[in-house]
Tab-separated table of C-alpha atoms in Angstrom:
chain	number	residue	atom	x	y	z
A	929	MET	CA	0.000	0.000	0.000
A	930	ALA	CA	1.336	3.439	-0.961
A	931	PHE	CA	1.890	6.231	1.526
A	932	SER	CA	-0.393	9.263	1.450
A	933	TYR	CA	0.516	12.843	2.237
A	934	LEU	CA	-1.385	14.590	5.006
A	935	SER	CA	-2.998	16.961	2.497
A	936	GLU	CA	-4.591	13.961	0.724
A	937	LEU	CA	-6.431	12.536	3.733
A	938	ASP	CA	-10.229	12.639	3.945
A	939	ASP	CA	-13.001	10.947	5.918
A	940	HIS	CA	-13.996	8.426	3.226
A	941	THR	CA	-11.850	5.690	4.764
A	942	GLU	CA	-9.784	4.837	7.823
A	943	ASP	CA	-7.279	2.682	5.948
A	944	TRP	CA	-4.697	5.443	5.537
A	945	MET	CA	-0.943	4.914	5.724
A	946	ILE	CA	1.268	7.943	6.363
A	947	LYS	CA	4.951	8.625	6.983
A	948	VAL	CA	5.319	11.482	9.485
A	949	ARG	CA	7.374	13.026	12.250
A	950	VAL	CA	5.880	14.001	15.604
A	951	CYS	CA	6.807	17.709	15.833
A	952	ARG	CA	5.167	18.392	19.146
A	953	LYS	CA	3.354	16.310	21.722
A	954	TRP	CA	1.412	17.353	24.806
A	955	GLU	CA	-1.324	16.331	27.211
A	956	SER	CA	-4.605	18.230	27.042
A	957	VAL	CA	-5.866	18.687	30.583
A	958	ASN	CA	-9.124	20.002	32.017
A	959	THR	CA	-8.127	23.255	33.752
A	960	LYS	CA	-10.967	22.942	36.275
A	961	ASP	CA	-10.252	19.508	37.732
A	962	GLY	CA	-6.835	18.643	36.259
A	963	ASN	CA	-8.120	15.461	34.594
A	964	LEU	CA	-6.569	14.250	31.345
A	965	ILE	CA	-8.694	14.794	28.241
A	966	SER	CA	-6.440	13.465	25.488
A	967	LEU	CA	-2.883	13.077	24.242
A	968	ASP	CA	-2.297	15.437	21.316
A	969	MET	CA	0.435	15.998	18.753
A	970	ILE	CA	1.340	17.864	15.573
A	971	LEU	CA	2.451	15.683	12.650
A	972	ILE	CA	4.564	16.803	9.672
A	973	ASP	CA	5.193	14.915	6.422
A	974	GLU	CA	7.884	15.099	3.733
A	975	LYS	CA	6.124	17.986	1.963
A	976	GLY	CA	5.919	20.031	5.152
A	977	ASN	CA	2.165	19.516	5.559
A	978	LEU	CA	0.948	19.733	9.159
A	979	MET	CA	-1.952	17.991	10.882
A	980	HIS	CA	-3.282	17.785	14.423
A	981	ALA	CA	-3.624	14.234	15.769
A	982	SER	CA	-5.217	13.104	19.000
A	983	VAL	CA	-5.323	10.000	21.203
A	984	ARG	CA	-8.480	9.773	23.281
A	985	LYS	CA	-8.195	9.277	27.018
A	986	HIS	CA	-9.016	5.556	27.033
A	987	LEU	CA	-6.210	4.832	24.525
A	988	VAL	CA	-3.490	7.059	25.996
A	989	SER	CA	-1.837	4.239	27.941
A	990	ARG	CA	-1.509	2.260	24.693
A	991	TYR	CA	0.276	4.971	22.678
A	992	ALA	CA	1.935	7.326	25.182
A	993	ASP	CA	5.273	5.472	25.138
A	994	ARG	CA	5.051	4.209	21.560
A	995	VAL	CA	4.736	7.604	19.884
A	996	LEU	CA	7.454	10.012	21.031
A	997	GLU	CA	8.127	13.633	20.191
A	998	GLY	CA	10.766	14.135	17.512
A	999	ARG	CA	10.619	10.553	16.191
A	1000	VAL	CA	9.533	9.413	12.701
A	1001	TYR	CA	6.821	6.775	12.157
A	1002	ASN	CA	4.743	4.850	9.668
A	1003	LEU	CA	1.150	5.116	10.891
A	1004	ARG	CA	-1.743	3.078	9.505
A	1005	ASN	CA	-5.481	3.003	10.262
A	1006	LEU	CA	-6.382	6.468	11.496
A	1007	LYS	CA	-9.720	8.210	11.500
A	1008	VAL	CA	-10.093	11.616	9.840
A	1009	THR	CA	-12.565	13.781	11.732
A	1010	THR	CA	-13.671	17.387	12.052
A	1011	ASN	CA	-12.531	19.341	15.095
A	1012	MET	CA	-15.360	21.663	16.132
A	1013	TYR	CA	-13.864	22.603	19.502
A	1014	PRO	CA	-11.933	25.794	20.341
A	1015	TYR	CA	-8.196	25.959	21.140
A	1016	ARG	CA	-7.233	24.316	17.855
A	1017	PRO	CA	-3.419	24.260	17.432
A	1018	LEU	CA	-3.701	24.598	13.628
A	1019	ALA	CA	-5.965	26.704	11.430
A	1020	SER	CA	-7.420	23.599	9.776
A	1021	ASN	CA	-10.371	21.960	11.510
A	1022	VAL	CA	-9.337	18.517	10.219
A	1023	LYS	CA	-7.919	16.188	12.854
A	1024	LEU	CA	-6.652	12.611	12.987
A	1025	LEU	CA	-7.780	10.200	15.682
A	1026	PHE	CA	-5.760	7.191	16.785
A	1027	LEU	CA	-7.872	4.033	16.930
A	1028	ALA	CA	-7.431	0.803	18.844
A	1029	THR	CA	-6.356	-0.720	15.504
A	1030	THR	CA	-3.817	1.980	14.594
A	1031	ALA	CA	-0.461	0.416	13.688
A	1032	VAL	CA	2.751	2.231	14.701
A	1033	GLN	CA	6.151	1.495	13.160
A	1034	GLU	CA	9.172	3.637	14.056
A	1035	LEU	CA	11.565	4.583	11.233
A	1036	GLN	CA	15.255	5.445	11.218
A	1037	GLU	CA	16.270	9.034	10.501
A	1038	SER	CA	18.309	7.828	7.539
A	1039	ASP	CA	15.166	6.433	5.893
A	1040	VAL	CA	13.296	9.742	5.664
A	1041	SER	CA	13.717	13.417	4.893
A	1042	ILE	CA	11.203	15.165	7.105
A	1043	GLY	CA	11.759	18.505	8.862
A	1044	ARG	CA	12.184	18.556	12.645
A	1045	TYR	CA	9.813	21.458	13.288
A	1046	GLY	CA	6.475	22.580	11.934
A	1047	PHE	CA	4.749	25.878	12.697
A	1048	GLU	CA	2.039	28.120	11.254
A	1049	PHE	CA	3.223	31.728	11.257
A	1050	VAL	CA	0.652	34.387	10.368
A	1051	ASN	CA	0.829	38.101	9.662
A	1052	GLN	CA	-0.152	40.876	12.046
A	1053	THR	CA	-3.605	41.257	10.485
A	1054	VAL	CA	-4.500	37.627	11.200
A	1055	LEU	CA	-3.158	37.926	14.761
A	1056	GLN	CA	-5.375	40.972	15.275
A	1057	SER	CA	-8.389	39.018	14.037
A	1058	ARG	CA	-7.724	36.239	16.583
A	1059	ALA	CA	-7.694	38.609	19.569
A	1060	ASN	CA	-10.027	37.423	22.358
A	1061	ASP	CA	-11.132	34.484	20.195
A	1062	PRO	CA	-9.745	31.099	21.337
A	1063	THR	CA	-10.959	29.156	18.293
A	1064	VAL	CA	-7.496	28.924	16.707
A	1065	LEU	CA	-4.224	29.183	18.624
A	1066	SER	CA	-1.200	30.987	17.172
A	1067	ASP	CA	2.522	30.325	16.814
A	1068	ILE	CA	4.506	33.491	17.533
A	1069	LEU	CA	8.157	34.472	17.527
A	1070	GLY	CA	10.280	37.490	18.338
A	1071	CYS	CA	13.548	38.654	19.801
A	1072	PHE	CA	13.728	38.022	23.560
A	1073	THR	CA	14.144	41.460	25.190
A	1074	GLY	CA	12.966	41.284	28.808
A	1075	PHE	CA	11.597	39.159	31.610
A	1076	GLU	CA	9.973	39.274	35.030
A	1077	GLY	CA	10.410	36.943	37.961
A	1078	ILE	CA	7.911	34.253	38.899
A	1079	GLU	CA	4.689	35.798	40.205
A	1080	THR	CA	2.112	34.162	42.443
A	1081	VAL	CA	-1.245	35.692	41.560
A	1082	ARG	CA	-4.212	35.911	43.912
A	1083	SER	CA	-5.704	32.683	42.574
A	1084	GLY	CA	-2.553	30.853	43.671
A	1085	SER	CA	-1.377	30.218	40.097
A	1086	LYS	CA	2.173	31.055	39.076
A	1087	LYS	CA	3.291	32.905	35.970
A	1088	ARG	CA	6.232	34.634	34.358
A	1089	ASP	CA	5.884	37.491	31.874
A	1090	ILE	CA	8.495	37.850	29.159
A	1091	GLN	CA	8.820	40.479	26.443
A	1092	ILE	CA	9.614	39.966	22.783
A	1093	LEU	CA	10.206	42.298	19.853
A	1094	THR	CA	8.300	40.765	16.951
A	1095	ASP	CA	9.423	40.832	13.333
A	1096	TYR	CA	6.851	43.604	12.909
A	1097	SER	CA	8.912	45.696	15.370
A	1098	VAL	CA	6.154	45.511	17.969
A	1099	ASN	CA	6.927	44.994	21.667
A	1100	SER	CA	4.660	42.292	23.067
A	1101	THR	CA	4.214	40.474	26.373
A	1102	VAL	CA	3.983	36.689	26.552
A	1103	THR	CA	2.661	35.152	29.785
A	1104	LEU	CA	4.113	31.736	30.576
A	1105	TRP	CA	1.783	29.975	33.019
A	1106	GLY	CA	2.573	27.303	35.600
A	1107	LYS	CA	5.372	24.837	34.972
A	1108	LEU	CA	6.287	26.489	31.665
A	1109	GLY	CA	7.088	29.777	33.419
A	1110	GLU	CA	8.957	28.086	36.258
A	1111	GLU	CA	11.159	26.027	33.942
A	1112	PHE	CA	12.029	28.951	31.667
A	1113	ASP	CA	15.392	30.223	32.918
A	1114	PRO	CA	16.111	33.793	31.687
A	1115	ALA	CA	19.685	33.609	33.015
A	1116	LEU	CA	20.571	31.309	30.114
A	1117	TYR	CA	19.886	34.083	27.638
A	1118	THR	CA	21.339	37.137	29.388
A	1119	GLN	CA	25.013	36.135	29.417
A	1120	ASP	CA	25.768	37.843	26.098
A	1121	SER	CA	24.119	40.166	23.617
A	1122	GLY	CA	22.364	37.380	21.699
A	1123	PRO	CA	20.134	37.823	19.864
A	1124	TYR	CA	17.842	35.058	21.076
A	1125	VAL	CA	14.795	34.458	18.926
A	1126	LEU	CA	12.060	33.000	21.084
A	1127	LEU	CA	9.320	30.914	19.486
A	1128	VAL	CA	6.189	29.988	21.431
A	1129	SER	CA	3.648	27.629	19.906
A	1130	SER	CA	-0.122	27.567	20.412
A	1131	VAL	CA	-0.782	30.773	22.365
A	1132	THR	CA	-4.028	32.656	22.851
A	1133	VAL	CA	-4.185	36.278	21.727
A	1134	LYS	CA	-5.711	39.035	23.826
A	1135	ARG	CA	-6.209	42.728	23.156
A	1136	PHE	CA	-6.255	45.315	25.926
A	1137	ARG	CA	-8.102	48.624	25.819
A	1138	GLN	CA	-5.061	50.486	24.512
A	1139	GLY	CA	-5.079	48.172	21.490
A	1140	SER	CA	-1.860	46.259	22.156
A	1141	LEU	CA	-1.778	42.484	21.791
A	1142	THR	CA	-0.574	40.121	24.504
A	1143	PHE	CA	-0.126	36.369	24.370
A	1144	SER	CA	-0.820	33.654	26.916
A	1145	THR	CA	0.244	30.013	27.011
A	1146	THR	CA	-1.966	26.920	27.007
A	1147	SER	CA	-1.395	23.216	27.660
A	1148	ALA	CA	-0.343	22.840	24.004
A	1149	ASN	CA	2.612	25.186	24.386
A	1150	LYS	CA	6.269	24.590	23.641
A	1151	VAL	CA	8.963	27.255	23.970
A	1152	TYR	CA	11.952	27.195	21.625
A	1153	ILE	CA	15.062	29.387	21.605
A	1154	ASN	CA	16.795	29.822	18.228
A	1155	PRO	CA	15.331	26.653	16.667
A	1156	GLU	CA	16.755	25.656	13.288
A	1157	VAL	CA	13.898	27.020	11.191
A	1158	ASP	CA	14.455	29.105	8.048
A	1159	HIS	CA	12.157	31.903	9.171
A	1160	VAL	CA	13.870	32.061	12.562
A	1161	THR	CA	17.309	32.224	10.928
A	1162	SER	CA	16.314	35.251	8.850
A	1163	ILE	CA	14.794	36.985	11.878
A	1164	LYS	CA	17.926	36.319	13.933
A	1165	GLU	CA	20.136	37.841	11.238
A	1166	ARG	CA	17.947	40.934	11.166
A	1167	PHE	CA	18.072	41.393	14.933
A	1168	SER	CA	21.840	40.749	15.094
A	1169	ALA	CA	22.509	44.314	13.974
A	1170	LEU	CA	20.536	45.679	16.945
A	1171	SER	CA	22.609	43.958	19.701
A	1172	ILE	CA	19.508	43.439	21.810
A	1173	GLN	CA	20.139	42.030	25.284
A	1174	ALA	CA	17.361	40.685	27.493
A	1175	LYS	CA	16.982	42.600	30.750
A	1176	PRO	CA	14.864	42.191	33.901
A	1177	ILE	CA	11.692	44.258	33.908
A	1178	GLN	CA	9.467	45.303	36.791
A	1179	GLY	CA	6.067	43.658	36.850
A	1180	THR	CA	2.946	45.797	36.956
A	1181	SER	CA	0.505	43.229	38.283
A	1182	ALA	CA	-1.213	44.263	41.499
A	1183	ALA	CA	-1.269	40.604	42.482
A	1184	LYS	CA	2.519	40.288	42.508
A	1185	LEU	CA	4.176	39.604	45.841
A	1186	THR	CA	7.082	41.787	46.928
A	1187	PRO	CA	10.447	40.148	47.731
A	1188	GLU	CA	9.807	41.001	51.397
A	1189	GLU	CA	6.516	39.066	51.238
A	1190	GLU	CA	8.057	36.155	49.327
A	1191	MET	CA	10.818	35.741	51.925
A	1192	PHE	CA	8.259	34.816	54.580
A	1193	ILE	CA	5.753	32.697	52.605
A	1194	ASN	CA	4.763	29.855	54.951
A	1195	ARG	CA	8.096	30.095	56.781
A	1196	MET	CA	8.840	26.691	58.287
A	1197	THR	CA	11.602	24.952	60.171
A	1198	VAL	CA	13.316	21.773	58.967
A	1199	ASP	CA	11.144	19.491	61.110
A	1200	ALA	CA	7.902	21.042	59.838
A	1201	LEU	CA	8.386	21.241	56.069
A	1202	GLU	CA	5.171	20.945	54.068
A	1203	SER	CA	3.414	22.557	51.095
A	1204	VAL	CA	5.052	25.623	49.437
A	1205	VAL	CA	7.316	27.226	51.995
A	1206	THR	CA	10.347	29.328	52.736
A	1207	LEU	CA	13.138	28.040	54.922
A	1208	LYS	CA	15.932	29.957	56.635
A	1209	ALA	CA	18.901	27.647	57.094
A	1210	THR	CA	22.687	27.439	56.876
A	1211	ILE	CA	24.481	25.506	54.130
A	1212	THR	CA	26.635	22.876	55.819
A	1213	GLY	CA	27.712	20.736	52.870
A	1214	ILE	CA	27.711	20.237	49.098
A	1215	ASN	CA	26.684	16.727	48.048
A	1216	SER	CA	28.612	15.831	44.893
A	1217	GLY	CA	27.437	12.222	44.623
A	1218	GLN	CA	25.353	13.017	41.524
A	1219	GLY	CA	27.543	15.855	40.302
A	1220	TRP	CA	26.996	19.604	40.557
A	1221	TYR	CA	25.837	20.228	36.969
A	1222	TYR	CA	24.098	18.501	34.082
A	1223	ILE	CA	24.188	18.766	30.297
A	1224	ALA	CA	20.953	20.143	28.845
A	1225	CYS	CA	19.242	20.882	25.549
A	1226	ARG	CA	19.423	24.545	24.551
A	1227	SER	CA	15.838	24.543	23.257
A	1228	CYS	CA	13.839	22.738	25.957
A	1229	VAL	CA	16.460	22.760	28.788
A	1230	LYS	CA	15.810	19.077	29.517
A	1231	LYS	CA	18.653	16.737	30.436
A	1232	ALA	CA	20.594	15.332	27.479
A	1233	GLU	CA	22.182	11.880	27.293
A	1234	PHE	CA	25.621	11.123	25.843
A	1235	GLU	CA	25.213	8.496	23.107
A	1236	ASN	CA	27.692	7.420	20.421
A	1237	GLY	CA	29.916	10.423	20.950
A	1238	VAL	CA	27.167	13.074	20.847
A	1239	TYR	CA	24.589	14.522	23.240
A	1240	VAL	CA	20.988	13.614	22.456
A	1241	CYS	CA	17.787	15.226	23.746
A	1242	ARG	CA	14.822	12.834	23.891
A	1243	SER	CA	12.550	15.623	22.674
A	1244	CYS	CA	14.731	17.582	20.241
A	1245	GLY	CA	17.223	15.040	18.880
A	1246	THR	CA	21.000	15.400	18.458
A	1247	LEU	CA	22.462	18.556	20.016
A	1248	GLU	CA	25.203	20.560	18.333
A	1249	TYR	CA	25.576	23.035	21.179
A	1250	PRO	CA	24.448	21.543	24.517
A	1251	LEU	CA	24.365	23.627	27.684
A	1252	ALA	CA	26.039	23.029	31.040
A	1253	LEU	CA	23.579	23.962	33.801
A	1254	TYR	CA	23.780	23.884	37.587
A	1255	ARG	CA	22.240	21.156	39.717
A	1256	VAL	CA	23.694	21.757	43.179
A	1257	LYS	CA	22.538	19.491	45.997
A	1258	ALA	CA	23.241	21.115	49.366
A	1259	GLU	CA	22.837	20.021	52.963
A	1260	VAL	CA	21.256	22.710	55.142
A	1261	GLN	CA	20.611	23.024	58.860
A	1262	ASP	CA	18.586	25.147	61.243
A	1263	ARG	CA	17.978	24.850	65.003
A	1264	THR	CA	15.502	21.964	64.500
A	1265	GLY	CA	17.411	19.644	62.199
A	1266	THR	CA	19.002	19.069	58.785
A	1267	THR	CA	17.703	18.419	55.272
A	1268	THR	CA	18.809	18.611	51.635
A	1269	VAL	CA	17.838	21.143	48.983
A	1270	VAL	CA	18.545	21.184	45.240
A	1271	MET	CA	19.399	24.410	43.426
A	1272	PHE	CA	19.067	24.303	39.664
A	1273	ASN	CA	20.539	26.851	37.299
A	1274	TYR	CA	18.581	30.029	38.025
A	1275	PRO	CA	19.001	30.222	41.834
A	1276	ALA	CA	22.524	28.735	41.775
A	1277	GLU	CA	23.807	31.129	39.128
A	1278	ASN	CA	22.334	34.127	40.933
A	1279	LEU	CA	23.961	32.987	44.169
A	1280	LEU	CA	27.394	32.267	42.679
A	1281	ASP	CA	27.359	35.144	40.167
A	1282	THR	CA	28.920	32.932	37.491
A	1283	SER	CA	27.755	30.253	35.064
A	1284	ALA	CA	28.347	26.512	35.227
A	1285	LYS	CA	29.987	26.769	31.801
A	1286	LYS	CA	32.639	29.160	33.126
A	1287	LEU	CA	33.416	26.944	36.120
A	1288	LEU	CA	33.771	23.908	33.859
A	1289	GLY	CA	36.138	25.883	31.648
A	1290	LYS	CA	38.516	26.328	34.594
A	1291	MET	CA	38.653	22.602	35.377
A	1292	LYS	CA	40.725	19.848	33.813
A	1293	PRO	CA	38.950	17.249	31.637
A	1294	GLY	CA	37.636	14.383	33.757
A	1295	ASP	CA	37.805	16.358	37.024
A	1296	ASP	CA	34.597	15.529	38.944
A	1297	SER	CA	35.474	17.450	42.106
A	1298	VAL	CA	33.363	20.292	43.472
A	1299	PRO	CA	34.699	23.686	42.309
A	1300	LYS	CA	36.080	25.941	45.031
A	1301	GLU	CA	33.447	28.536	44.131
A	1302	LEU	CA	30.729	26.180	45.402
A	1303	ASN	CA	32.589	25.612	48.656
A	1304	THR	CA	32.345	29.348	49.371
A	1305	LEU	CA	28.644	28.708	50.072
A	1306	LEU	CA	29.473	26.658	53.173
A	1307	GLY	CA	28.445	28.417	56.365
A	1308	LYS	CA	26.133	30.879	54.603
A	1309	GLU	CA	22.721	31.429	56.162
A	1310	LEU	CA	20.123	31.968	53.445
A	1311	VAL	CA	16.374	32.012	52.912
A	1312	PHE	CA	15.296	29.309	50.453
A	1313	LYS	CA	11.944	29.492	48.694
A	1314	LEU	CA	11.063	25.845	48.085
A	1315	LYS	CA	8.786	24.260	45.535
A	1316	LEU	CA	7.501	20.995	47.014
A	1317	ASP	CA	5.902	18.280	44.896
A	1318	LYS	CA	4.466	14.752	45.297
A	1319	TYR	CA	8.021	13.449	45.576
A	1320	ASN	CA	8.309	15.381	48.843
A	1321	LEU	CA	4.736	15.553	50.142
A	1322	ILE	CA	3.483	12.037	49.388
A	1323	GLU	CA	6.629	9.911	49.331
A	1324	GLY	CA	8.173	11.896	52.197
A	1325	LEU	CA	11.539	12.262	50.456
A	1326	GLN	CA	13.855	15.240	50.805
A	1327	ASP	CA	15.892	17.028	48.085
A	1328	TYR	CA	13.532	20.009	48.177
A	1329	ARG	CA	13.727	22.026	44.964
A	1330	VAL	CA	14.780	25.668	45.414
A	1331	SER	CA	13.042	28.225	43.193
A	1332	THR	CA	14.574	31.391	44.693
A	1333	VAL	CA	17.290	32.269	47.203
A	1334	PHE	CA	17.288	35.374	49.416
A	1335	THR	CA	19.857	36.867	51.743
A	1336	PRO	CA	18.209	37.367	55.171
A	1337	VAL	CA	17.559	40.995	56.100
A	1338	GLU	CA	18.223	41.504	59.810
A	1339	GLY	CA	15.463	44.060	60.376
A	1340	LEU	CA	12.818	42.023	58.541
A	1341	GLU	CA	13.855	38.839	60.333
A	1342	ALA	CA	13.474	40.595	63.708
A	1343	VAL	CA	9.956	41.767	62.800
A	1344	TYR	CA	9.060	38.257	61.619
A	1345	ALA	CA	10.395	36.712	64.857
A	1346	GLN	CA	8.260	39.112	66.930
A	1347	LYS	CA	5.143	38.237	64.917
A	1348	GLU	CA	5.767	34.511	65.367
A	1349	ALA	CA	6.322	34.982	69.108
A	1350	ARG	CA	2.999	36.835	69.392
A	1351	LYS	CA	1.247	34.035	67.488
A	1352	VAL	CA	2.673	31.414	69.855
A	1353	SER	CA	1.677	33.477	72.890
A	1354	LEU	CA	-1.852	34.018	71.556
A	1355	LYS	CA	-2.312	30.309	70.801
A	1356	SER	CA	-1.105	29.439	74.300
A	1357	LYS	CA	-3.620	31.809	75.886
A	1358	GLN	CA	-6.441	30.487	73.702
A	1359	TRP	CA	-5.577	26.908	74.647
A	1360	LYS	CA	-5.564	27.676	78.372
A	1361	LYS	CA	-8.851	29.564	78.128
A	1362	GLY	CA	-10.460	26.757	76.143
A	1363	ASN	CA	-9.166	24.116	78.562
A	1364	ILE	CA	-10.635	25.924	81.614
A	1365	LYS	CA	-13.945	26.404	79.801
A	1366	ASN	CA	-14.102	22.698	78.968
A	1367	GLN	CA	-13.392	21.779	82.588
A	1368	ARG	CA	-16.207	24.079	83.840
A	1369	SER	CA	-18.625	22.750	81.275
A	1370	SER	CA	-17.751	19.181	82.207
A	1371	GLY	CA	-18.286	19.941	85.911
A	1372	ALA	CA	-21.690	21.529	85.371
A	1373	THR	CA	-22.819	18.730	83.076
A	1374	ALA	CA	-21.677	16.063	85.539
A	1375	LEU	CA	-23.539	17.687	88.456
A	1376	CYS	CA	-26.740	18.109	86.437
A	1377	SER	CA	-26.570	14.499	85.262
A	1378	LEU	CA	-26.176	13.345	88.851
A	1379	ILE	CA	-29.220	15.378	90.011
A	1380	LYS	CA	-31.257	14.102	87.058
A	1381	PHE	CA	-30.307	10.492	87.807
A	1382	LYS	CA	-31.278	10.803	91.461
A	1383	ASN	CA	-34.650	12.369	90.629
A	1384	ILE	CA	-35.478	9.592	88.173
A	1385	LYS	CA	-34.407	6.965	90.671
A	1386	GLN	CA	-36.680	8.422	93.337
A	1387	GLY	CA	-39.648	8.548	90.953
A	1388	ILE	CA	-40.150	12.291	91.264
A	1389	TYR	CA	-38.963	13.427	87.811
A	1390	ASN	CA	-41.880	15.769	87.146
A	1391	LYS	CA	-42.240	19.345	85.918
A	1392	LYS	CA	-41.693	20.808	89.371
A	1393	LYS	CA	-38.482	18.909	89.942
A	1394	LEU	CA	-37.323	19.700	86.382
A	1395	LYS	CA	-37.695	23.408	87.115
A	1396	ARG	CA	-35.604	23.044	90.299
A	1397	PHE	CA	-33.059	21.071	88.293
A	1398	SER	CA	-32.712	23.948	85.780
A	1399	ILE	CA	-32.289	26.461	88.617
A	1400	ALA	CA	-29.594	24.278	90.186
A	1401	ARG	CA	-27.710	24.052	86.906
A	1402	SER	CA	-27.797	27.826	86.398
A	1403	ALA	CA	-26.611	28.403	89.963
A	1404	PHE	CA	-23.677	26.037	89.539
A	1405	SER	CA	-22.672	27.634	86.223
A	1406	SER	CA	-22.695	31.059	87.902
A	1407	LEU	CA	-20.600	29.710	90.760
A	1408	VAL	CA	-17.836	28.182	88.596
A	1409	SER	CA	-17.583	31.315	86.437
A	1410	LEU	CA	-16.496	33.404	89.455
């Protein structure tokens, strides 16, 4: 049976056979309850045609590990359907559905000539038309020019705003929500003048009153930095003459927490760690058992594996220019005990004021020892903002992940200590007051029960005696309250 191109597919049959690469892959999740809806992907063929494909919830376990992002496959027996729902990742409303009978055969890279990436770029007019309409999502790109820190908004969600200069010379804000914002490390792209062309897939477009467009991420999002795409290459060359360097920007959201507020979020001691907290502790050791850095993909920042003389990213393929990023595991101690925290690139680089790449450059090949710069952290008392997950909360394991590091401010720490002391004192008073009240109540109840029992036993439990009983109870309550 001959292969068909994606542009030739229709709903007249399900016996299609296609040769495609999985450009992107993601889980579609219900934002209200967090439940999985489907496993989705973008497919690209040898002609560069794109198509959205989906695996329904009940079949996800069958295909999740058999169809991987970046790999090339022969696929047979797929259903062509019409996608009538909003948040479509492509302009076309045609979608493929995996069936229980869909056959999957992985191909070698040498057997095909299919591009690694596939995007739908549109002009400014089309972007304007999609504002405040989530029917079709958009792929956008621009020169990375600025960034904010992680914000915790009033709803409890986390986000990071970044700024890009589009190829239409328009400054725009892109909001990276949740895990996407937390994993995006601006420090990787501020070490030189760049330029860094940032590409974000499948965003929603919003227009504010002043007319400017902003973009917001969805579950279908991927963020790429300088991907090997022809359009990106031309944009990068154009921005090279401007020497644009990404810089921190001050957030304008009223929901943003100040650094002073962040330093004391759910402050805990070592023996009481739970949920999302801050911890003030002293670094007592650097654990080098698993190394102090890792090699990562420049595009997705995931860990790369060394295979056959080259570094390979499971999502992006072979890496020409991998990154060296921090992963520092430190032992910390406060007055209640000890624990371990893990600082990845952003907090570690801010603390050390140098990159992992520079430290590696000073060391001899094959030297696995801890650099002296890391040992300068020993004995430092710091405030760690920790991001706890199921690994910590359910399994009870340590290695708490650090999202931000602060240097304690003596005046603020003194104010915090006074507040905590007042809380302890107030709780102690409330406990004592409640304990006395319970004892009085128990005494009155016991006496009344005794009187009631005696009256019943003597056969005189009538209205007259009941009235006397009520008077006796009131009298006793008045007596014990003195």
